[in-house]
Short mmCIF file of the C-alpha atoms (twelve columns), coordinates in Angstrom:
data_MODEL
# 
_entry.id   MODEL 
# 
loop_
_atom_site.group_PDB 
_atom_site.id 
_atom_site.type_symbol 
_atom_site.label_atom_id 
_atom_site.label_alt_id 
_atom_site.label_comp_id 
_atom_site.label_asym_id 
_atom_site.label_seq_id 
_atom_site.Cartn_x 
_atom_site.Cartn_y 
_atom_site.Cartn_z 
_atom_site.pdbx_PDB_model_num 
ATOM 1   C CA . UNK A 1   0.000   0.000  0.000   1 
ATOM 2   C CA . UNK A 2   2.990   1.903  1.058   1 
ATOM 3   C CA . UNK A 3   4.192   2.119  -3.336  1 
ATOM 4   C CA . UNK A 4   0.951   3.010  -4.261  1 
ATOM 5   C CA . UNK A 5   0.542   5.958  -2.133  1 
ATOM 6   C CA . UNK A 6   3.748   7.090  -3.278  1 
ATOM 7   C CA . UNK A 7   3.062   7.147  -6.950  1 
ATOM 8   C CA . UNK A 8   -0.955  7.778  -7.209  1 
ATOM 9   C CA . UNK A 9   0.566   11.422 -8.443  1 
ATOM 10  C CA . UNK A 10  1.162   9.873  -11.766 1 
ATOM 11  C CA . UNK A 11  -2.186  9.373  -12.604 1 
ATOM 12  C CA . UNK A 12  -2.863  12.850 -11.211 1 
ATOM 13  C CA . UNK A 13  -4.553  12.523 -8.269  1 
ATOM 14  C CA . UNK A 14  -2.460  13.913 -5.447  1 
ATOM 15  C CA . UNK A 15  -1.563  11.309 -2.795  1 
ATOM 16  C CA . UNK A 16  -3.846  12.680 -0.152  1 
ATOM 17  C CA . UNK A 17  -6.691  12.872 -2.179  1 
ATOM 18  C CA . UNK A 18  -5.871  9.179  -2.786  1 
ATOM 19  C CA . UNK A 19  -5.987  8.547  0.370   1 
ATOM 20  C CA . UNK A 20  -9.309  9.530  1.393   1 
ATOM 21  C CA . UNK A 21  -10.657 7.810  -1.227  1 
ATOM 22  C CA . UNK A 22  -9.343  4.357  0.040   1 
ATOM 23  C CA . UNK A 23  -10.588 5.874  3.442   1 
ATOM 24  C CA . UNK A 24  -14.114 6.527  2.231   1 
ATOM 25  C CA . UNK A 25  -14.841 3.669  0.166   1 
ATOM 26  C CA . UNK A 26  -13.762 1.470  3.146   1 
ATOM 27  C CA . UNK A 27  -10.783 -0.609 0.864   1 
ATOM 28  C CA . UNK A 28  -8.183  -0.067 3.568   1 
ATOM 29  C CA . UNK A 29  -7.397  -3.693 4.965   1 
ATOM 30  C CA . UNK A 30  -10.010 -5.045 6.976   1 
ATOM 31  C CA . UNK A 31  -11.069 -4.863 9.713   1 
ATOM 32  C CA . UNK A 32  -9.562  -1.504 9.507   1 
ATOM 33  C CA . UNK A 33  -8.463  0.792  11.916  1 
ATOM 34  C CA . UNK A 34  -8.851  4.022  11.172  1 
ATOM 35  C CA . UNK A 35  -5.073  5.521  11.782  1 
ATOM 36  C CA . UNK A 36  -4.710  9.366  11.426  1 
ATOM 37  C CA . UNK A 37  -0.999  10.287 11.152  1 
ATOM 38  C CA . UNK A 38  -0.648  13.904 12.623  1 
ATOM 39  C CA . UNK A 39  2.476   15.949 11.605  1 
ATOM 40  C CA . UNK A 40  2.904   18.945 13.989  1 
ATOM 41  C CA . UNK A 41  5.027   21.316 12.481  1 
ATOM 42  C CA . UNK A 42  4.817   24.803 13.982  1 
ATOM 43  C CA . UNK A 43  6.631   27.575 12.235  1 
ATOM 44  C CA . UNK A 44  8.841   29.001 15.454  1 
ATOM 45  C CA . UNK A 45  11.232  27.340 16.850  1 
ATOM 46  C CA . UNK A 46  14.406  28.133 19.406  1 
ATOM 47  C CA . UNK A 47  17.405  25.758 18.842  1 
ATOM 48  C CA . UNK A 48  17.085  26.535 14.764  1 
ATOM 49  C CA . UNK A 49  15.128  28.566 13.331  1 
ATOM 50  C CA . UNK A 50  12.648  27.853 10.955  1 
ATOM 51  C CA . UNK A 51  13.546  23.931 12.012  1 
ATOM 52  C CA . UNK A 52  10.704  21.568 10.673  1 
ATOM 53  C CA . UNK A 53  11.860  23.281 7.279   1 
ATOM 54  C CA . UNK A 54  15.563  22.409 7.615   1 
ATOM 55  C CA . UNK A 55  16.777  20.320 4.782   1 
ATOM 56  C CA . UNK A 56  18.014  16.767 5.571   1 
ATOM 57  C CA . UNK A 57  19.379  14.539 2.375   1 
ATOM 58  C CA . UNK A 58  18.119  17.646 0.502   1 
ATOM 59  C CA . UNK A 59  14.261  17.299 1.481   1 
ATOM 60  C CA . UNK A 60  12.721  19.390 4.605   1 
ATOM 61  C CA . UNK A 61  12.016  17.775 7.626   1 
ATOM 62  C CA . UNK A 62  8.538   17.677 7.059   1 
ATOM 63  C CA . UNK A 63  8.861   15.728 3.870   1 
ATOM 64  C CA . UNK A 64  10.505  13.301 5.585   1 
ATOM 65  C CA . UNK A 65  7.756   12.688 8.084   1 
ATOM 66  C CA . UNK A 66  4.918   12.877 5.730   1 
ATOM 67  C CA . UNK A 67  6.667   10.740 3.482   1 
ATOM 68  C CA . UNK A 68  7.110   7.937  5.939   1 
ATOM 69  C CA . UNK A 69  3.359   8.710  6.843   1 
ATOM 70  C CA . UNK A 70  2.350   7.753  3.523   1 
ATOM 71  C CA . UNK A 71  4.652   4.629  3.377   1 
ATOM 72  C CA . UNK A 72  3.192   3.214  6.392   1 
ATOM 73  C CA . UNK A 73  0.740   0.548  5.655   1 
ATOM 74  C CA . UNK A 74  -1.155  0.855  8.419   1 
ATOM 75  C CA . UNK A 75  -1.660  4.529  7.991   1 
ATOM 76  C CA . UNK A 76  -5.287  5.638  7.220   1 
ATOM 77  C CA . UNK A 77  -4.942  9.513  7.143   1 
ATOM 78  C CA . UNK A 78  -1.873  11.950 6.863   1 
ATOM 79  C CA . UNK A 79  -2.847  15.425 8.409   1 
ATOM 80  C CA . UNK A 80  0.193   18.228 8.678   1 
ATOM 81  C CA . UNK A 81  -0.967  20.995 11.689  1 
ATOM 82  C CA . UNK A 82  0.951   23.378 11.147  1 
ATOM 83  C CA . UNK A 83  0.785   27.357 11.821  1 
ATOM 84  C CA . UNK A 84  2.867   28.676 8.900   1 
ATOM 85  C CA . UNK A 85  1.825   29.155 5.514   1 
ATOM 86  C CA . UNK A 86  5.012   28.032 4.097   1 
ATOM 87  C CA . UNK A 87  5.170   25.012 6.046   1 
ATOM 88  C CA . UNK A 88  1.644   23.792 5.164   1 
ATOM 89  C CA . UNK A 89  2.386   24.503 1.383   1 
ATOM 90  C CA . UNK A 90  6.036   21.800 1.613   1 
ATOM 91  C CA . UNK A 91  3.592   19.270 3.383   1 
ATOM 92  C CA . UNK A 92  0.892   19.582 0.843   1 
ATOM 93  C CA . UNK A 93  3.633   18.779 -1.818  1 
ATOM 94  C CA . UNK A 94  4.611   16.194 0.124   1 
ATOM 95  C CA . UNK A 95  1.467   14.430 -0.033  1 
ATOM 96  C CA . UNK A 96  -0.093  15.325 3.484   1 
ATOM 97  C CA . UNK A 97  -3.722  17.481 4.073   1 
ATOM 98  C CA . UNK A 98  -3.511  20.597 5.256   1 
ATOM 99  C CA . UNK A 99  -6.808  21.553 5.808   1 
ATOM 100 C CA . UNK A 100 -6.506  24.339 8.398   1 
ATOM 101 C CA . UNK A 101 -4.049  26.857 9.380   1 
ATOM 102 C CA . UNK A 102 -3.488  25.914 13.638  1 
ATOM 103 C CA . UNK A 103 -4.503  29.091 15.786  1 
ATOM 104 C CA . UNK A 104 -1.573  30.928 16.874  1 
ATOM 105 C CA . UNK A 105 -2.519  30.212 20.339  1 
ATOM 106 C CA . UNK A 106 -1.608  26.860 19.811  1 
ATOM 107 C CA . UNK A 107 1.747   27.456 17.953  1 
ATOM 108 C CA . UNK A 108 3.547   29.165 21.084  1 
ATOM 109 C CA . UNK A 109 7.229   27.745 22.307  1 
ATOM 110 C CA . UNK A 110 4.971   26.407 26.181  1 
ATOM 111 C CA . UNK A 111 2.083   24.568 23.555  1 
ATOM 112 C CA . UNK A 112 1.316   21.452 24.042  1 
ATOM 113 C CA . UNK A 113 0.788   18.491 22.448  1 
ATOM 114 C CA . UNK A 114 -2.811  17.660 23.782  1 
ATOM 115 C CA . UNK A 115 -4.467  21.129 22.754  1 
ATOM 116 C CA . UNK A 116 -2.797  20.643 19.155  1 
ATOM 117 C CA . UNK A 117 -4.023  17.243 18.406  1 
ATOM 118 C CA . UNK A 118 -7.417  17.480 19.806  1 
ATOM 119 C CA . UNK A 119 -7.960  20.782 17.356  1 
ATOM 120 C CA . UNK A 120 -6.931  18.349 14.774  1 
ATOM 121 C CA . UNK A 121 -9.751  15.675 16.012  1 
ATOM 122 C CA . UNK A 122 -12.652 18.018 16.691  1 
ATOM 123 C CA . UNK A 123 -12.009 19.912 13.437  1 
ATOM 124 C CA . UNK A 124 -12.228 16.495 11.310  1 
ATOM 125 C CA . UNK A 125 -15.146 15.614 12.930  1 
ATOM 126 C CA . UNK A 126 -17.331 18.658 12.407  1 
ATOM 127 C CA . UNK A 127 -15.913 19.399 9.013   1 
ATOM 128 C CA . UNK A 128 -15.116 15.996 7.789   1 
ATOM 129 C CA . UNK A 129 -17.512 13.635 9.819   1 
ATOM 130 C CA . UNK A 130 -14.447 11.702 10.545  1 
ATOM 131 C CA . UNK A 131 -13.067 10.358 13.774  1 
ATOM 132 C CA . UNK A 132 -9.996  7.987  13.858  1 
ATOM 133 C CA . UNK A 133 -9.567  4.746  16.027  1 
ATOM 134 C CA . UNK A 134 -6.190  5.510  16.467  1 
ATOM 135 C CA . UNK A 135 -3.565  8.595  16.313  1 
ATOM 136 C CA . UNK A 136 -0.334  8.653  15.560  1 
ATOM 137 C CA . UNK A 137 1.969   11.009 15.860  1 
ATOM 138 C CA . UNK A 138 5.023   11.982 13.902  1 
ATOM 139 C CA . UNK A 139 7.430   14.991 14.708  1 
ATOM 140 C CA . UNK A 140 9.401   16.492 12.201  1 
ATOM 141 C CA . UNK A 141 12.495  16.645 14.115  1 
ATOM 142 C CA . UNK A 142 12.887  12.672 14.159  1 
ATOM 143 C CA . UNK A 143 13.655  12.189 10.690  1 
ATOM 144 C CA . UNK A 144 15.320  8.676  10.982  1 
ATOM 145 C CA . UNK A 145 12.136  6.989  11.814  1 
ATOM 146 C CA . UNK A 146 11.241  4.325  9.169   1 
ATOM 147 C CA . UNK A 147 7.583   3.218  7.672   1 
ATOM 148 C CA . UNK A 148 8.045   0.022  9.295   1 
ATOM 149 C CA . UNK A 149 8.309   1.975  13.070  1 
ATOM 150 C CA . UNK A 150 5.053   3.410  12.308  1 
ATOM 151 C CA . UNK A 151 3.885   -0.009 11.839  1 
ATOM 152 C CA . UNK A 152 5.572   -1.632 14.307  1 
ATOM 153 C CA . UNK A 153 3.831   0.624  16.614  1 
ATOM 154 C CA . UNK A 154 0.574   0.571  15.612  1 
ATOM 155 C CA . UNK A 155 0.967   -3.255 15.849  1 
ATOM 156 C CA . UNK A 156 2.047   -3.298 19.179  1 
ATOM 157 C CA . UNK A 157 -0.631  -1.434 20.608  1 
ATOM 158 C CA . UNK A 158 -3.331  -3.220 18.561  1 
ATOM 159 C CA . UNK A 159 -1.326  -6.717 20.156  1 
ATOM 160 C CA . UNK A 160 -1.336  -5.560 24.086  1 
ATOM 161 C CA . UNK A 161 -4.507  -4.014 24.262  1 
ATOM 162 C CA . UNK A 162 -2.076  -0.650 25.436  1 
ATOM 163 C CA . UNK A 163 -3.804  2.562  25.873  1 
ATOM 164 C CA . UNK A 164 -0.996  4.039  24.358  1 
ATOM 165 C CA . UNK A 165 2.815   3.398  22.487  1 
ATOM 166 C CA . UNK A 166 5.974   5.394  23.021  1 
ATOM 167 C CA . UNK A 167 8.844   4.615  21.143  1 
ATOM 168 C CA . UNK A 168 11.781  4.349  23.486  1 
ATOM 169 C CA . UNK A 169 15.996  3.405  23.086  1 
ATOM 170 C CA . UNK A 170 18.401  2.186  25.493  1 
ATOM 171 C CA . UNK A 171 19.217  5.420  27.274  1 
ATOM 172 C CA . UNK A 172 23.033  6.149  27.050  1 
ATOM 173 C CA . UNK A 173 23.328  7.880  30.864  1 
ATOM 174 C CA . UNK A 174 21.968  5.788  33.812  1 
ATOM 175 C CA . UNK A 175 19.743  8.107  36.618  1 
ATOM 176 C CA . UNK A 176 22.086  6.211  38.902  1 
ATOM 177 C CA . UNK A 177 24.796  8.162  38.023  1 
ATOM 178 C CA . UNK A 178 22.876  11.515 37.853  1 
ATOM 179 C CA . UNK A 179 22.790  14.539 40.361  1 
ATOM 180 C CA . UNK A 180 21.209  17.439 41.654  1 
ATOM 181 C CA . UNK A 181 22.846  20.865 41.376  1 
ATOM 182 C CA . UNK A 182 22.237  23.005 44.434  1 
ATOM 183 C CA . UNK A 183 22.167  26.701 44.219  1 
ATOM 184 C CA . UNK A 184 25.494  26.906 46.558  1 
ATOM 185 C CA . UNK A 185 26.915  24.813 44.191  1 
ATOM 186 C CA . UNK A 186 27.023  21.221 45.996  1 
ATOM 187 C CA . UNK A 187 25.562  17.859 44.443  1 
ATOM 188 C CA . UNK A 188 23.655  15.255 45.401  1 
ATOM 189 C CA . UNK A 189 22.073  12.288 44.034  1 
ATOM 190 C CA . UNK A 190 18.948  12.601 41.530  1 
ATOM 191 C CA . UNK A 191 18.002  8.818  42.390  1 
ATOM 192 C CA . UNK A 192 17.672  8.552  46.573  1 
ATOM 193 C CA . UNK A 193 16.478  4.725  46.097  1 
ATOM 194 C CA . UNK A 194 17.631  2.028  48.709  1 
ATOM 195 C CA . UNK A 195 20.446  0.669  46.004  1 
ATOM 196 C CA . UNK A 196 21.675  4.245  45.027  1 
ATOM 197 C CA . UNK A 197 21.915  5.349  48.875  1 
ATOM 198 C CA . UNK A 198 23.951  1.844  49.612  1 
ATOM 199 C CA . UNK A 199 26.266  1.476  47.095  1 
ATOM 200 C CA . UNK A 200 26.816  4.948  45.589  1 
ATOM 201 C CA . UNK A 201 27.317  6.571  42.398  1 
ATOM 202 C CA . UNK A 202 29.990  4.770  40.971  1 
ATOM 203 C CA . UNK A 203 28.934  1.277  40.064  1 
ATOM 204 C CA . UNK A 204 29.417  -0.610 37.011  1 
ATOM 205 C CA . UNK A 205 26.904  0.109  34.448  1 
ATOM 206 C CA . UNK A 206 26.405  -4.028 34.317  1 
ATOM 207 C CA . UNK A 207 24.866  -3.894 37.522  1 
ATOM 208 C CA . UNK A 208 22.450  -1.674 36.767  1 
ATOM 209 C CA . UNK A 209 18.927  -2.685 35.563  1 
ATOM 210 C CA . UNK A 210 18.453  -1.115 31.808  1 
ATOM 211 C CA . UNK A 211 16.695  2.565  31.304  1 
ATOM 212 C CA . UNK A 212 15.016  3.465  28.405  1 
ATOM 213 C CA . UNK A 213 14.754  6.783  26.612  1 
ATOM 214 C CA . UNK A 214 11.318  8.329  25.460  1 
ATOM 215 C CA . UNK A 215 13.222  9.444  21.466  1 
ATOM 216 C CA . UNK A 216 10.231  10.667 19.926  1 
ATOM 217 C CA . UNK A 217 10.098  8.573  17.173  1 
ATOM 218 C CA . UNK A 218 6.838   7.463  17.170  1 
ATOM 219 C CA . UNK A 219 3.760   7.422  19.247  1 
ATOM 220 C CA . UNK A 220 0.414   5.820  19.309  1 
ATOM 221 C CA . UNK A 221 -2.705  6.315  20.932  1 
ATOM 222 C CA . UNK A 222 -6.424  5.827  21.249  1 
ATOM 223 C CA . UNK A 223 -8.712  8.413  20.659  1 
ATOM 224 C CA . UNK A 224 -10.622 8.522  23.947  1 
ATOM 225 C CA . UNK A 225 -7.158  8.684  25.459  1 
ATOM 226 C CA . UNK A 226 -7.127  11.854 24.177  1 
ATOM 227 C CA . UNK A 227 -10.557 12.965 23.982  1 
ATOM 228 C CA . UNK A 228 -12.221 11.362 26.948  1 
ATOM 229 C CA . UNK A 229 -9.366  11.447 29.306  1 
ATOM 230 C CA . UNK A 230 -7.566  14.759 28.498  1 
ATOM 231 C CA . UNK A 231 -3.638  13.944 27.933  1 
ATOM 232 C CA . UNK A 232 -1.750  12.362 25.133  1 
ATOM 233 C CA . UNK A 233 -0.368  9.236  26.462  1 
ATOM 234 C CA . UNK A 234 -3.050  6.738  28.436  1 
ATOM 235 C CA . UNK A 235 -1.963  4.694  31.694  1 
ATOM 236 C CA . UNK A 236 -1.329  1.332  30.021  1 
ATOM 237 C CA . UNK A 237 1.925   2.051  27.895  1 
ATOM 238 C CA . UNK A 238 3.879   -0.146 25.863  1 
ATOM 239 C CA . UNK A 239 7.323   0.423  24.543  1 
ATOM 240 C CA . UNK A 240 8.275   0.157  20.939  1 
ATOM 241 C CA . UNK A 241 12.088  -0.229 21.517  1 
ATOM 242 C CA . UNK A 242 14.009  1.569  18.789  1 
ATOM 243 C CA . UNK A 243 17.474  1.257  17.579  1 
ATOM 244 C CA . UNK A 244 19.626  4.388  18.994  1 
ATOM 245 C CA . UNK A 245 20.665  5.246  15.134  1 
ATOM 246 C CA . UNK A 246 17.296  5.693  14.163  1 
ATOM 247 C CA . UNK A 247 16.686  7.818  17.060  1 
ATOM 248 C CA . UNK A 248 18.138  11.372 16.137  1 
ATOM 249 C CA . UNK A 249 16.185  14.176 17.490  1 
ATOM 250 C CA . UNK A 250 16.826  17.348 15.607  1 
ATOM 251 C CA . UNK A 251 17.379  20.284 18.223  1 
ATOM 252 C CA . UNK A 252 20.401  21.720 17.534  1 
ATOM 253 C CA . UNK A 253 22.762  21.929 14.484  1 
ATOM 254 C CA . UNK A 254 24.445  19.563 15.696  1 
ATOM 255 C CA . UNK A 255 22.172  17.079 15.762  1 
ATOM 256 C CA . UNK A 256 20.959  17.708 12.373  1 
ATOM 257 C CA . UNK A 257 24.835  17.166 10.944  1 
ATOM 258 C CA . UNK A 258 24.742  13.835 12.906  1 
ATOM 259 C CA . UNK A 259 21.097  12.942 11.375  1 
ATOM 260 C CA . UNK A 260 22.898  13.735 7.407   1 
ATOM 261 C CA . UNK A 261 25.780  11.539 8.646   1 
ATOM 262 C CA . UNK A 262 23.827  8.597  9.586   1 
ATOM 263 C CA . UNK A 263 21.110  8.725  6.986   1 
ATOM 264 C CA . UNK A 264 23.853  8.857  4.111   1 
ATOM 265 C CA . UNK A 265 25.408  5.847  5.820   1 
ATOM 266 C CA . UNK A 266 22.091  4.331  5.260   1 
ATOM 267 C CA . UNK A 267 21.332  4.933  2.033   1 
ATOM 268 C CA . UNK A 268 24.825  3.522  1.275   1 
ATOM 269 C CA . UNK A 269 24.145  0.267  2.780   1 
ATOM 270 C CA . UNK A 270 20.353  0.243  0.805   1 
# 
């Protein structure tokens, strides 16, 4: 499904049009799930500007998450909320819809996830009649995610009955070895658990019991979660565990010169 969302622009009917058709007439597999991708893309951003337009491989950010979107099998629906004109125009290319322009209110450096995505939920429903099972969402600044993630996640929520999927990686610093700055300048331990108090900071990582890393890659969740109960991610969480290559998370320039690195390494091995 993934090929033929790609390349329904030959026939000239853009990809997101396409979509919604196989939405409508009720050909995506069955039983279907109805999976709305949501690409939150704001124009402002801190660390670099304009950064969900940054180029990566030569393509903006955004591309790269709608195109994965539109790869994913299990994807229903690709929606880009976005505040900036210019932004919404590169997803629309891309294949996404961009049906509305997000309220500025919405589009501030403090907003949150939960306000953005249930715009994006009541506006399909009282414009569109449309209500998803499940949503998924994709950020623009983790641009190493595959299709297959988005599946993978969607799968694993669908196989534990979860409320909700995060994607996660090994983390790379243990809270055991973390501290507390005090403001005259002493430290003390950020863990204060039984083991930590016993033995100390300095303990061989083998010892320790793993700790994952929330990366941003993907993440999954019901609908109620976030209509009925009010917050993004529901009690019952599963992990999708992700490989720590794949989880890049574009916030500096830095990080974007290690995501080029890494993705040209893997379009060398393809």
């Amino acid at each position: 499904m993934g090929q033929e969302k790609r390349h329904a622009g030959r026939d000239g009917v853009t990809r997101a049009s396409w979509v919604r058709r196989k939405v409508s007439s009720g050909s995506v597999s069955s039983p279907a799930r109805r999976v709305l991708a949501i690409v939150p893309a704001r124009g402002g951003s801190k660390g670099i500007p304009r950064k969900n337009l940054q180029l990566l491989a030569g393509r903006p950010l955004v591309t790269h998450a709608v195109d994965t979107a539109l790869a994913a099998s299990r994807v229903s629906r690709v929606l880009c909320s976005t505040d900036d004109p210019e932004i919404a125009d590169v997803a629309r290319a891309a294949g996404a819809e961009v049906p509305f322009l997000r309220p500025t209110e919405l589009a501030q450096d403090h907003s949150e996830d939960w306000a953005v995505f249930k715009h994006a939920l009541d506006w399909l429903l009282h414009n569109d009649a449309w209500q998803p099972d499940l949503i998924v969402n994709l950020r623009p600044t983790s641009p190493l995610r595959t299709p297959s993630h988005v599946d993978r996640a969607v799968q694993l929520l669908l196989e534990t009955g979860a409320d909700s999927v995060k994607a996660v990686c090994l983390a790379r610093q243990h809270p055991h070895k973390m501290w507390l700055r005090r403001p005259d300048g002493r430290i003390e331990p950020f863990l204060k658990t039984a083991f930590r108090l016993a033995r100390g900071p300095d303990v061989p990582r083998a010892q320790l019991e793993d700790v994952y890393w929330q990366n941003g890659v993907v993440d999954v969740t019901r609908r109620e979660v976030i209509l009925e109960q009010g917050v993004m991610i529901g009690p019952r969480v599963a992990g999708l565990v992700v490989q720590p290559e794949d989880s890049i998370d574009i916030d500096t320039p830095l990080d974007l010169a290690l995501a080029e690195l890494l993705y040209s390494r893997r379009m060398a091995r393809a």
